[in-house]
Coordinates of C-alpha atoms and ligand atoms in Angstrom, one line a residue:
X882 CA -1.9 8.9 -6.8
X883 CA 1.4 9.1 -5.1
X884 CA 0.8 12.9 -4.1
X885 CA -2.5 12.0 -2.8
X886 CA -1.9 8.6 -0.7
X887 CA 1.5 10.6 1.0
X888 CA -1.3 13.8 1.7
X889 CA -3.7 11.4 3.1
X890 CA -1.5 9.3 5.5
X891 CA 0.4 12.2 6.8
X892 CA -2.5 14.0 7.5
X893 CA -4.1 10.8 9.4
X894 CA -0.9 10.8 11.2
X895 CA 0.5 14.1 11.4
X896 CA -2.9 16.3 11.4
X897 CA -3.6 19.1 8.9
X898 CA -0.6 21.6 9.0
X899 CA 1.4 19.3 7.3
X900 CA -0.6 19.0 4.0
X901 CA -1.2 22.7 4.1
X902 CA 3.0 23.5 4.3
X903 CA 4.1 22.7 0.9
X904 CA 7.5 22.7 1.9
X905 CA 7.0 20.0 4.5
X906 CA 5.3 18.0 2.1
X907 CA 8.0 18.6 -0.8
X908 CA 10.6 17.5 1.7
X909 CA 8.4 14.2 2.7
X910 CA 7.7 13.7 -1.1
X911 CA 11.2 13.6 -2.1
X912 CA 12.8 11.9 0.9
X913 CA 10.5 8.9 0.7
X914 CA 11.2 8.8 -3.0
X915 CA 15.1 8.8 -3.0
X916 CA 15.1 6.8 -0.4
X917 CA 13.0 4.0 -1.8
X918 CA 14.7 4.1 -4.8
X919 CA 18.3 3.9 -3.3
X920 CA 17.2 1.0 -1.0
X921 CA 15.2 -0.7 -3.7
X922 CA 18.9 -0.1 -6.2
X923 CA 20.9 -1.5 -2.9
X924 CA 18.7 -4.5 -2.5
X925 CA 18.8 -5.7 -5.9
X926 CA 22.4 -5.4 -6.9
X927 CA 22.6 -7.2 -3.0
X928 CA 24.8 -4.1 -1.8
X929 CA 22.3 -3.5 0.8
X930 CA 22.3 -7.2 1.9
X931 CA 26.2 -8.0 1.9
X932 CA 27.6 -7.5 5.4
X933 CA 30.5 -5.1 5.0
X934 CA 30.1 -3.9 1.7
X935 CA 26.4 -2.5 3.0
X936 CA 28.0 -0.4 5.6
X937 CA 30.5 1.3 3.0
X938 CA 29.8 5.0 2.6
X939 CA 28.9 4.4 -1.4
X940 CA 26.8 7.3 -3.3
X941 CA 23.5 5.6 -2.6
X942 CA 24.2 5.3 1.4
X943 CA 24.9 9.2 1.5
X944 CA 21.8 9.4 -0.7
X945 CA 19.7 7.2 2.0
X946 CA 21.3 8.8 5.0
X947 CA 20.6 12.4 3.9
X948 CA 16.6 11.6 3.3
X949 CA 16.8 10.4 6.5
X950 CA 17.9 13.0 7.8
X951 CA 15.4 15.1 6.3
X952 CA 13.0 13.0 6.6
X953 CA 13.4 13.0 10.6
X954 CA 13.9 16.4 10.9
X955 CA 10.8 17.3 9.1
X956 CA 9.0 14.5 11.5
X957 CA 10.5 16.5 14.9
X958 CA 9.4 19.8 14.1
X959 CA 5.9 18.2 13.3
X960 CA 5.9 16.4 16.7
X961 CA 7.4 19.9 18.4
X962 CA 4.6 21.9 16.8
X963 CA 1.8 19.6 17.9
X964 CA 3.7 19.3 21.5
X965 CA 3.1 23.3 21.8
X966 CA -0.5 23.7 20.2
X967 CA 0.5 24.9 17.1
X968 CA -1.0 22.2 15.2
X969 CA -4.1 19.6 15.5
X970 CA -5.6 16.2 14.3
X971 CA -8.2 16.3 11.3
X972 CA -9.9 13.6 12.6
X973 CA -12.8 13.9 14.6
X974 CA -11.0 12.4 17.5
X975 CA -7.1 12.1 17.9
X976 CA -4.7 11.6 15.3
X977 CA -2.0 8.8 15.5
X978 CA 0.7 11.6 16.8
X979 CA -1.7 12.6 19.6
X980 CA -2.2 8.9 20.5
X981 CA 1.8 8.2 20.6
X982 CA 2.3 11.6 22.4
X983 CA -0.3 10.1 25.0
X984 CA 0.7 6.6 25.0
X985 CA 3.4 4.8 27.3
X986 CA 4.9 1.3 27.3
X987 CA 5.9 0.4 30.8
X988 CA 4.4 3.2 32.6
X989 CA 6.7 5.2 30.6
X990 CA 5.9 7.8 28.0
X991 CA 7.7 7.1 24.5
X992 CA 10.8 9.2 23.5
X993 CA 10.5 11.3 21.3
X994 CA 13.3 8.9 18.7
X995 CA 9.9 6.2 19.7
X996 CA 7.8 8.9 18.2
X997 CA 9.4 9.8 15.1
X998 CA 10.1 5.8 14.4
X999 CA 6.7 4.5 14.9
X1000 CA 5.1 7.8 12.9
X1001 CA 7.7 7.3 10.1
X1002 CA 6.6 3.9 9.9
X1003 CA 3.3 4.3 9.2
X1004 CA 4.0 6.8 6.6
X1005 CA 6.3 4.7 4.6
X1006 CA 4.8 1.5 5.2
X1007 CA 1.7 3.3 4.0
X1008 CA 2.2 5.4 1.5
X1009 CA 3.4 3.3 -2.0
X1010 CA 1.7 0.2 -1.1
X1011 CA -2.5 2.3 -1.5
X1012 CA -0.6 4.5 -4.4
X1013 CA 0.4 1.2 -6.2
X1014 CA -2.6 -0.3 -5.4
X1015 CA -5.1 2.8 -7.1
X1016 CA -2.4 3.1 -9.8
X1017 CA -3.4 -0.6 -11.2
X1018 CA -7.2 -0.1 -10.2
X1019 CA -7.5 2.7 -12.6
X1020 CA -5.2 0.9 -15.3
X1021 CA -7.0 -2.1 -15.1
X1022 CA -10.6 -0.3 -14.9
X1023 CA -10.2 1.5 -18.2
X1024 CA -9.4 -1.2 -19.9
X1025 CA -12.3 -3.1 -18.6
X1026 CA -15.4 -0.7 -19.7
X1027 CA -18.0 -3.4 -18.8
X1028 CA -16.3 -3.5 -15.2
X1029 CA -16.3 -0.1 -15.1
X1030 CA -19.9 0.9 -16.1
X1031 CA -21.3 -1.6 -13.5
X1032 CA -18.9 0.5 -10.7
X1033 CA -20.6 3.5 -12.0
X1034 CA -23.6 2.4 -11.4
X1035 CA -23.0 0.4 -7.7
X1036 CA -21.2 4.3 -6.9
X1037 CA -24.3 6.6 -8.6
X1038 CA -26.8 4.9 -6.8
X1039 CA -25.7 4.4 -3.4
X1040 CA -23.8 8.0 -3.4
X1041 CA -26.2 10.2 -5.5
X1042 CA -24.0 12.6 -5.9
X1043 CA -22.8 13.0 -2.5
X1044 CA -19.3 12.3 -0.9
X1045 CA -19.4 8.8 1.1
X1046 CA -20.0 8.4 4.4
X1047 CA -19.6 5.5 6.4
X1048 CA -23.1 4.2 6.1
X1049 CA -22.9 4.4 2.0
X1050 CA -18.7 3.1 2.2
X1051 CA -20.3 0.1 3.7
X1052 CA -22.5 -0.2 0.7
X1053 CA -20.2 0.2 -2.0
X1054 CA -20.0 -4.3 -2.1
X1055 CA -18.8 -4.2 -5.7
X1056 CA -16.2 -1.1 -5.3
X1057 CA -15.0 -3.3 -2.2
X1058 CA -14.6 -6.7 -4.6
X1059 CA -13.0 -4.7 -7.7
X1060 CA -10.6 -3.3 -5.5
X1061 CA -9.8 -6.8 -4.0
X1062 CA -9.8 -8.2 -7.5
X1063 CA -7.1 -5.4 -8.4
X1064 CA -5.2 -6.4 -5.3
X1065 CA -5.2 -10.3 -6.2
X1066 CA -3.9 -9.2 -9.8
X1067 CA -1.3 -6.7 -9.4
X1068 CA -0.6 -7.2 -5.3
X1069 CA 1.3 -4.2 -4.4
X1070 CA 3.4 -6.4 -1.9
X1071 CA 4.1 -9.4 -4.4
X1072 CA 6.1 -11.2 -1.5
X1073 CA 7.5 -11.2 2.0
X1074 CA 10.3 -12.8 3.6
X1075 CA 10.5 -14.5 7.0
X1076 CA 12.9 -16.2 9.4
X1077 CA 11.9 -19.6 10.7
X1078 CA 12.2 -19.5 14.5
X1079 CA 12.5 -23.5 14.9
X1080 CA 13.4 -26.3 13.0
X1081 CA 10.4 -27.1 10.4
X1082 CA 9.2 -30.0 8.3
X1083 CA 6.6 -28.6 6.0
X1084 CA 4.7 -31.4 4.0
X1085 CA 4.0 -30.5 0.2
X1086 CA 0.4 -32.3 -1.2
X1087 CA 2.1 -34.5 -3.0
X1088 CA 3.8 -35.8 0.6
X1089 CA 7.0 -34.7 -0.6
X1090 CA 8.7 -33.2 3.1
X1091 CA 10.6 -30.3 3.1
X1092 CA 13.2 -29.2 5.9
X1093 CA 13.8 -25.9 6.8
X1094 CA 16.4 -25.3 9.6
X1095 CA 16.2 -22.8 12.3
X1096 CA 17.5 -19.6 10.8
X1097 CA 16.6 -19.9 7.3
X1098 CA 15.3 -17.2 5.3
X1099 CA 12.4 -18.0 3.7
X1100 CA 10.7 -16.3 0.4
X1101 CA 6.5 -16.3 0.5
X1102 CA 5.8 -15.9 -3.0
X1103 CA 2.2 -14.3 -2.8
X1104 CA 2.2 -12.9 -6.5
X1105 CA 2.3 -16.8 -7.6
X1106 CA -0.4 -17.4 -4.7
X1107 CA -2.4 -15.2 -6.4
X1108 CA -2.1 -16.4 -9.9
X1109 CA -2.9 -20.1 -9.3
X1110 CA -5.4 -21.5 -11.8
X1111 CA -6.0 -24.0 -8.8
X1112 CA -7.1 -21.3 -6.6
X1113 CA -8.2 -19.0 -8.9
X1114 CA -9.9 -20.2 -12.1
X1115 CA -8.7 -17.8 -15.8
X1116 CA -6.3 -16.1 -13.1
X1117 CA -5.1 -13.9 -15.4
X1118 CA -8.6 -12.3 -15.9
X1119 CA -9.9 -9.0 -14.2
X1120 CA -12.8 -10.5 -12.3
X1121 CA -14.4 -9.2 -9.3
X1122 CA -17.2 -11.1 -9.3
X1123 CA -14.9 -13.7 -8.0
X1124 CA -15.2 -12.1 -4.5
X1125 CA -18.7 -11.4 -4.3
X1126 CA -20.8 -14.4 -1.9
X1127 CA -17.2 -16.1 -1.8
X1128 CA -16.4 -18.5 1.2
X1129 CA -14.6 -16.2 2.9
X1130 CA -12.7 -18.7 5.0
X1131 CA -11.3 -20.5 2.0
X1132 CA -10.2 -17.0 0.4
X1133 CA -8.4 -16.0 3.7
X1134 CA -6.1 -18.7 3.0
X1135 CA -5.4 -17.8 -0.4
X1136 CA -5.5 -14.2 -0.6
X1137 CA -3.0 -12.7 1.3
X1138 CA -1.9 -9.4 -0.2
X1139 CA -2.0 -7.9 3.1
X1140 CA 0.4 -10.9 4.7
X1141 CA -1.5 -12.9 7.5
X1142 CA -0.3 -13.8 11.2
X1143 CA 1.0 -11.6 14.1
X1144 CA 3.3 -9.4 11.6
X1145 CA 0.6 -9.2 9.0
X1146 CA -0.8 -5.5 7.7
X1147 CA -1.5 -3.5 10.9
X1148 CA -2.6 -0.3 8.3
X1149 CA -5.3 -3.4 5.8
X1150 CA -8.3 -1.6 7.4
X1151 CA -7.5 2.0 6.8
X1152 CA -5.9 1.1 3.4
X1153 CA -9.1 -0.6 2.1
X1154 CA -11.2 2.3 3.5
X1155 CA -9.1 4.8 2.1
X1156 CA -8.9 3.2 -1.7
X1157 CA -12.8 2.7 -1.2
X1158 CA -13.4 6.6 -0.7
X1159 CA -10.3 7.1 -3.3
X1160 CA -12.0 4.8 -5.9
X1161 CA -15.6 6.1 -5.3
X1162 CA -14.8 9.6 -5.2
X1163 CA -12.8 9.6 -8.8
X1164 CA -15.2 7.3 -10.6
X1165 CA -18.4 9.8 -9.6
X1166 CA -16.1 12.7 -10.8
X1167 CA -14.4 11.8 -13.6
X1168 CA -13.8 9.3 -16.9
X1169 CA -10.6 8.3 -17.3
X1170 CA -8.5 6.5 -20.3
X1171 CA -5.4 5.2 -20.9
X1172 CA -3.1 7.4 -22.7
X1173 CA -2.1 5.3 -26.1
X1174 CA 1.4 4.3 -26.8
X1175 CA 2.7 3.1 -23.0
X1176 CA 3.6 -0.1 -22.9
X1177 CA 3.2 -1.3 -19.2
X1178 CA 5.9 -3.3 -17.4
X1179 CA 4.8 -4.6 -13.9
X1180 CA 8.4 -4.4 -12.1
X1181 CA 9.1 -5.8 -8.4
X1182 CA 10.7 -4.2 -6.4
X1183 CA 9.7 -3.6 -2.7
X1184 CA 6.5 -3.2 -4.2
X1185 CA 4.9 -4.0 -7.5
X1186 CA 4.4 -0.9 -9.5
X1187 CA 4.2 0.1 -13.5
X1188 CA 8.0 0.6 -14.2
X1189 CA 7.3 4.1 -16.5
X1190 CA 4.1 4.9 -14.4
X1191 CA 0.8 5.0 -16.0
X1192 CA -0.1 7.9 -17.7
X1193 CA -4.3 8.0 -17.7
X1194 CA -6.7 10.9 -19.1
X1195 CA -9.4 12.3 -17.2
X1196 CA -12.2 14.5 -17.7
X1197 CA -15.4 15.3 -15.7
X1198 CA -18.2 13.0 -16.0
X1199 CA -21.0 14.4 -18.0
X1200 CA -23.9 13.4 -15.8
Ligands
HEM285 C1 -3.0 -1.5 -0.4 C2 -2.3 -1.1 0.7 C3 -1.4 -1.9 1.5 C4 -0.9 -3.2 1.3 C5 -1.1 -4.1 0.1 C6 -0.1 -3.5 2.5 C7 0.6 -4.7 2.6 C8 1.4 -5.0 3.7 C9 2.0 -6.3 3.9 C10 2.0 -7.5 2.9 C11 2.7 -6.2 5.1 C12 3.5 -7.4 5.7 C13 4.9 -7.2 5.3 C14 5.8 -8.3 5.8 O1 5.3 -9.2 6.5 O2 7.0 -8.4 5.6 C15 2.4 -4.9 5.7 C16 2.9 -4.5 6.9 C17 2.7 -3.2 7.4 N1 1.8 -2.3 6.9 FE1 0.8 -2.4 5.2 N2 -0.1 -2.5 3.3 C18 -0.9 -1.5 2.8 C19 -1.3 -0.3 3.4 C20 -0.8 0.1 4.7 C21 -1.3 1.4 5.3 C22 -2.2 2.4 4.7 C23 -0.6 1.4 6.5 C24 -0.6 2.5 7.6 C25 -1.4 3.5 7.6 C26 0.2 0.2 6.6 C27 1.1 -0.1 7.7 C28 1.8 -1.2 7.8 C29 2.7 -1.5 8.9 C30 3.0 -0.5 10.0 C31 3.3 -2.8 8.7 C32 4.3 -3.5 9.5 C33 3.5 -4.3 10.6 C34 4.4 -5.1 11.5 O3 5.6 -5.4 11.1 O4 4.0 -5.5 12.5 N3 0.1 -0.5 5.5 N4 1.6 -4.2 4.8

């Protein structure tokens, strides 16, 4: 899943060469992946977050600052190719590089440091979040056959056979609510941090008020969100009927796994589009099960992901 989400975004951003060079794409693969670790490591044991000790040239800041390096590199050439013609977008229209190469901010064209940032962005930012995300769809999928059988069904009838398009995507209700459901359960972004801007007093329901000062850091807990038995009746049940004819309002109050506000998810459109043609295109091909014998451990780190991975059999369907 990991494999697939990175080929998928790069090539939305970057075009086709890259998913075709397989040295490109080992490079991308295993800078992202260091990386992420280090900074997940560095973030827990709080060296990342101490001022001083963060900027101290420990193993895991070589570790980071050599992906990076690799990672940027690889990012230039990409951009250099596509700047002489050597490469194109797979999309009908223009990729995200050729919109940056053609945007400008000011009346100014970006650099090309804008470039690579902005690119690099989406690629990270959108690469382990839909991974984690169709990681716990199929867990939680094989061990709900029921679930499963009526997916089938909603995805053999509206596709018959075919790859989606984006009349039968639109279609796919149920795949669109399972995937929400699977979101709600295991969110891949279990929480996000944010600095108030002004002196606050938030009051609790209860009418208990609680300061928070200009500056403070402050935690947004949206795993917990999403587990509230107010909210969310038998939260800790697989249910996706629980977002079909739902007041849609109410849930986008209480169901935030893609953040909310001016900072929120720029990538929650593409990343539900590209899980619905992930989710539909695997269930039509294949069955799946869960190996026997893992024991799975949700662990949060940046993201929420299966600590050992998840280790799921798959053969074709027999239609
Ligand atoms: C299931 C998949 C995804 C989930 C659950 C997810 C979740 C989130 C969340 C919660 C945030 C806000 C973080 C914060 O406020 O601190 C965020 C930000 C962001 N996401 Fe996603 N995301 C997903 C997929 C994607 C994809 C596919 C892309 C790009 C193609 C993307 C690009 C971004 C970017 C660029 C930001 C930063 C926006 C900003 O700071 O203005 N995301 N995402």
């Amino acid at each position: 899943m990991s494999a697939l989400a990175l080929d998928i975004v790069t090539g939305c951003v970057f075009g086709s060469g890259l998913v075709h060079d397989k040295e490109v794409h080992a490079l991308m693969h295993r800078s992202i992946a260091t990386a992420m670790s280090e900074l997940e490591h560095r973030m827990f044991t709080l060296i990342g977050v101490l001022p001083i000790v963060k900027s101290l040239p420990l193993k895991s800041k070589l570790k980071i600052d050599e992906a990076k390096r690799d990672f940027m590199s690889a990012v230039k050439k990409i951009i250099d190719d596509r700047r002489h013609g050597l490469t194109q977008s797979v999309c009908k229209g223009l990729d995200l590089l050729d919109l940056l190469l053609s945007a400008e901010s000011d009346g100014q064209k970006l650099t090309s440091e804008e470039i690579v940032q902005e690119s690099a962005t989406m690629v990270i930012a959108g690469h382990e979040t839909t991974s984690t995300l169709m990681t716990w769809t199929l867990y939680v999928l094989a061990q709900h056959p029921k679930i499963l059988l009526t997916l089938q069904k909603e995805i053999d009838s509206i596709l018959r056979g075919q790859p989606p398009s984006a009349d039968t995507l639109s279609q796919l209700i149920y795949t669109e609510a399972v995937l929400k459901e699977s979101l709600r359960l295991y969110s891949p972004v279990p929480n996000i941090t944010r600095m108030a801007v002004k002196d606050n007093t938030i009051v609790a329901q209860d009418g208990k008020e609680i300061f928070i000062r200009r500056g403070t850091d402050v935690f947004l807990d949206l795993y917990t969100l999403h587990h509230l038995e107010k909210y969310w009746p038998n939260a800790d049940t697989f249910d996706p009927e629980r977002f079909l004819n739902k007041n849609e309002t109410h849930q986008s109050t209480i169901f935030l796994p893609f953040s909310a506000g001016t900072r929120n998810c720029i990538g929650q459109s593409f990343a539900l589009m590209e899980a619905k043609i992930m989710l539909s295109m695997i269930v039509q091909e294949f069955e799946f099960e869960l190996v026997p014998g893992q024991t799975f451990v949700p662990e949060m780190v940046v993201t929420m992901r299966p600590k050992d991975g998840i280790w799921v059999k798959m053969k074709s369907r027999q239609l």
